[in-house]
Tab-separated table of C-alpha atoms in Angstrom:
chain	number	residue	atom	x	y	z
Y	1	MET	CA	11.323	-14.513	7.356
Y	2	SER	CA	14.998	-15.806	6.293
Y	3	ASP	CA	15.927	-15.021	10.412
Y	4	SER	CA	13.161	-15.609	12.988
Y	5	LYS	CA	16.153	-14.440	16.031
Y	6	VAL	CA	16.159	-10.939	14.332
Y	7	ASP	CA	14.903	-7.863	15.412
Y	8	GLY	CA	12.372	-5.412	12.832
Y	9	VAL	CA	13.957	-4.525	9.917
Y	10	THR	CA	16.509	-2.779	8.119
Y	11	GLY	CA	17.322	-1.580	5.084
Y	12	GLY	CA	18.101	1.771	2.642
Y	13	CYS	CA	19.081	3.444	-0.442
Y	14	GLN	CA	21.686	2.549	-3.176
Y	15	CYS	CA	23.855	5.348	-2.473
Y	16	GLY	CA	23.857	4.581	1.182
Y	17	ALA	CA	22.769	7.633	2.419
Y	18	VAL	CA	19.141	7.103	4.055
Y	19	ARG	CA	19.541	4.038	6.611
Y	20	TYR	CA	16.130	2.672	8.137
Y	21	HIS	CA	15.689	0.648	10.961
Y	22	SER	CA	11.575	-0.588	11.953
Y	23	THR	CA	12.097	-2.522	15.112
Y	24	MET	CA	8.829	-4.812	14.368
Y	25	ARG	CA	7.647	-7.449	11.322
Y	26	PRO	CA	6.672	-5.942	8.006
Y	27	GLU	CA	2.703	-6.330	8.388
Y	28	GLY	CA	0.422	-5.606	5.758
Y	29	VAL	CA	3.065	-7.233	2.989
Y	30	HIS	CA	0.958	-6.399	-0.826
Y	31	PHE	CA	1.550	-5.081	-4.394
Y	32	CYS	CA	0.080	-1.991	-5.009
Y	33	HIS	CA	-0.956	-2.132	-9.051
Y	34	CYS	CA	-2.657	1.682	-9.057
Y	35	ARG	CA	-1.292	3.395	-11.324
Y	36	MET	CA	-0.133	6.113	-8.902
Y	37	CYS	CA	1.841	3.955	-7.699
Y	38	GLN	CA	3.111	2.640	-11.042
Y	39	ARG	CA	4.498	6.073	-11.549
Y	40	ALA	CA	5.884	6.571	-8.302
Y	41	VAL	CA	8.301	3.834	-8.376
Y	42	GLY	CA	8.995	3.666	-12.217
Y	43	ASN	CA	8.175	0.162	-12.671
Y	44	VAL	CA	4.707	-1.676	-13.395
Y	45	PHE	CA	3.564	-1.949	-9.612
Y	46	ALA	CA	4.826	-0.727	-5.643
Y	47	ALA	CA	6.058	-3.920	-3.746
Y	48	LEU	CA	5.525	-2.429	-0.625
Y	49	ALA	CA	5.700	-3.738	3.593
Y	50	GLY	CA	3.141	-1.653	6.658
Y	51	VAL	CA	6.041	-1.043	9.787
Y	52	ARG	CA	4.128	1.604	13.005
Y	53	LYS	CA	5.783	4.840	12.382
Y	54	ASP	CA	6.545	5.299	15.966
Y	55	THR	CA	8.798	1.906	15.011
Y	56	VAL	CA	11.421	3.422	12.596
Y	57	THR	CA	14.837	5.482	13.193
Y	58	TRP	CA	16.313	6.331	10.232
Y	59	THR	CA	20.225	5.603	10.753
Y	60	GLY	CA	21.631	6.626	7.608
Y	61	THR	CA	23.559	9.909	7.724
Y	62	GLY	CA	20.380	11.592	5.545
Y	63	ARG	CA	16.643	11.549	6.000
Y	64	PRO	CA	13.995	10.695	3.790
Y	65	THR	CA	13.083	13.743	1.500
Y	66	PHE	CA	9.645	13.439	0.625
Y	67	TYR	CA	6.681	13.979	-2.566
Y	68	ALA	CA	2.755	14.335	-2.075
Y	69	SER	CA	2.001	12.399	-4.948
Y	70	SER	CA	-1.324	13.342	-3.721
Y	71	SER	CA	-4.544	15.310	-0.857
Y	72	VAL	CA	-3.966	12.216	0.933
Y	73	ALA	CA	-0.619	10.699	0.580
Y	74	GLU	CA	3.046	10.815	0.638
Y	75	ARG	CA	5.597	9.249	-0.885
Y	76	GLY	CA	9.724	8.763	0.815
Y	77	PHE	CA	12.974	8.594	-1.584
Y	78	CYS	CA	16.799	9.316	-1.043
Y	79	ALA	CA	16.679	12.940	-3.338
Y	80	GLN	CA	20.569	11.728	-3.859
Y	81	CYS	CA	19.925	8.972	-5.868
Y	82	GLY	CA	16.540	8.807	-5.642
Y	83	THR	CA	15.412	5.379	-4.809
Y	84	PRO	CA	11.975	4.757	-3.999
Y	85	LEU	CA	11.602	3.818	0.165
Y	86	THR	CA	8.739	4.422	1.913
Y	87	PHE	CA	4.371	5.317	0.568
Y	88	ALA	CA	2.093	6.563	4.021
Y	89	TYR	CA	-0.592	8.554	4.572
Y	90	PRO	CA	0.104	11.395	6.897
Y	91	ASP	CA	-3.084	10.765	9.240
Y	92	SER	CA	-1.904	6.980	9.953
Y	93	ASP	CA	0.372	5.642	13.023
Y	94	TRP	CA	1.769	3.227	10.110
Y	95	MET	CA	3.579	3.483	6.779
Y	96	SER	CA	5.171	1.444	4.072
Y	97	VAL	CA	8.321	0.332	2.981
Y	98	THR	CA	8.998	-0.408	-0.274
Y	99	ILE	CA	10.939	-4.219	-0.485
Y	100	GLY	CA	13.556	-3.646	-2.813
Y	101	SER	CA	14.943	-1.176	-0.177
Y	102	LEU	CA	14.749	-3.414	2.233
Y	103	ASP	CA	18.810	-4.994	3.249
Y	104	ASP	CA	16.363	-8.255	3.463
Y	105	PRO	CA	13.985	-8.470	0.594
Y	106	GLU	CA	13.197	-11.943	2.311
Y	107	ALA	CA	11.446	-11.005	5.681
Y	108	ALA	CA	8.586	-9.217	4.223
Y	109	VAL	CA	7.125	-11.813	1.828
Y	110	PRO	CA	3.824	-10.397	0.155
Y	111	GLU	CA	-0.377	-11.215	1.060
Y	112	VAL	CA	-2.505	-9.782	-1.751
Y	113	HIS	CA	-2.498	-7.215	-4.978
Y	114	CYS	CA	-4.437	-4.050	-4.274
Y	115	GLY	CA	-5.103	-1.394	-6.841
Y	116	VAL	CA	-5.676	-3.900	-9.498
Y	117	GLU	CA	-7.647	-2.047	-12.099
Y	118	SER	CA	-4.611	-0.868	-13.030
Y	119	ARG	CA	-2.922	-4.076	-13.623
Y	120	LEU	CA	-0.644	-3.976	-16.823
Y	121	SER	CA	-2.560	-6.448	-18.662
Y	122	TRP	CA	0.296	-8.056	-20.304
Y	123	LEU	CA	1.590	-8.507	-16.801
Y	124	ARG	CA	0.896	-12.927	-15.304
Y	125	VAL	CA	1.692	-12.972	-12.090
Y	126	GLN	CA	0.538	-16.475	-11.248
Y	127	ASP	CA	0.792	-16.165	-7.631
Y	128	GLY	CA	-2.628	-17.355	-6.420
Y	129	LEU	CA	-2.607	-14.386	-3.976
Y	130	PRO	CA	-5.970	-12.274	-3.216
Y	131	GLU	CA	-7.122	-9.776	-5.734
Y	132	GLU	CA	-8.058	-6.259	-4.541
Y	133	TYR	CA	-9.415	-3.448	-7.013
Y	134	THR	CA	-9.314	0.479	-5.046
Y	135	ASP	CA	-12.766	1.777	-4.097
Y	136	PRO	CA	-12.938	5.338	-4.863
Y	137	LYS	CA	-15.331	6.324	-2.802
Y	138	SER	CA	-13.362	5.447	-0.053
Y	139	ASP	CA	-13.503	8.022	2.530
Y	140	ARG	CA	-9.814	8.986	1.921
Y	141	LEU	CA	-10.473	8.056	-1.669
Y	142	ARG	CA	-13.841	10.266	-2.244
Y	143	ASP	CA	-12.234	13.765	-2.288
Y	144	MET	CA	-8.462	12.666	-3.393
Y	145	VAL	CA	-6.687	15.011	-5.445
Y	146	SER	CA	-3.612	13.520	-8.180
Y	147	HIS	CA	-0.082	15.495	-7.695
Y	148	GLN	CA	0.693	13.185	-10.398
Y	149	VAL	CA	0.669	14.607	-13.428
Y	150	TYR	CA	-0.311	12.748	-16.216
Y	151	PHE	CA	0.445	12.973	-20.489
């Protein structure tokens, strides 16, 4: 954290319409290399910071628009400017905000790389963080149906 006296975190989209405040410090901060996250954020991985849903207040003039990227997950974004903002399992008390949408991204220090089975072969991130593979047979993912289109 860049300032230990700050109560939680704030962030929002690039046009300023969708803003949020979480009263907690992020937990479970991670990079996700899975193919679904790559497509959702339009990049080589998603950088995500976990917060409890009940700690988040939407403070801007707009609210995020949600897309069910699969049968088990939804992703929030600004419908006006397109900024990816959140990832969540609807049945969970937790959600993740994108680290890039935080006003102070230094407040969210990644702890692990997830979904490394989809990491791009040319990407070299040598930060020494643990790496986890996605278990497609887990209870949550076993019957998941992707709503993303692949060509």
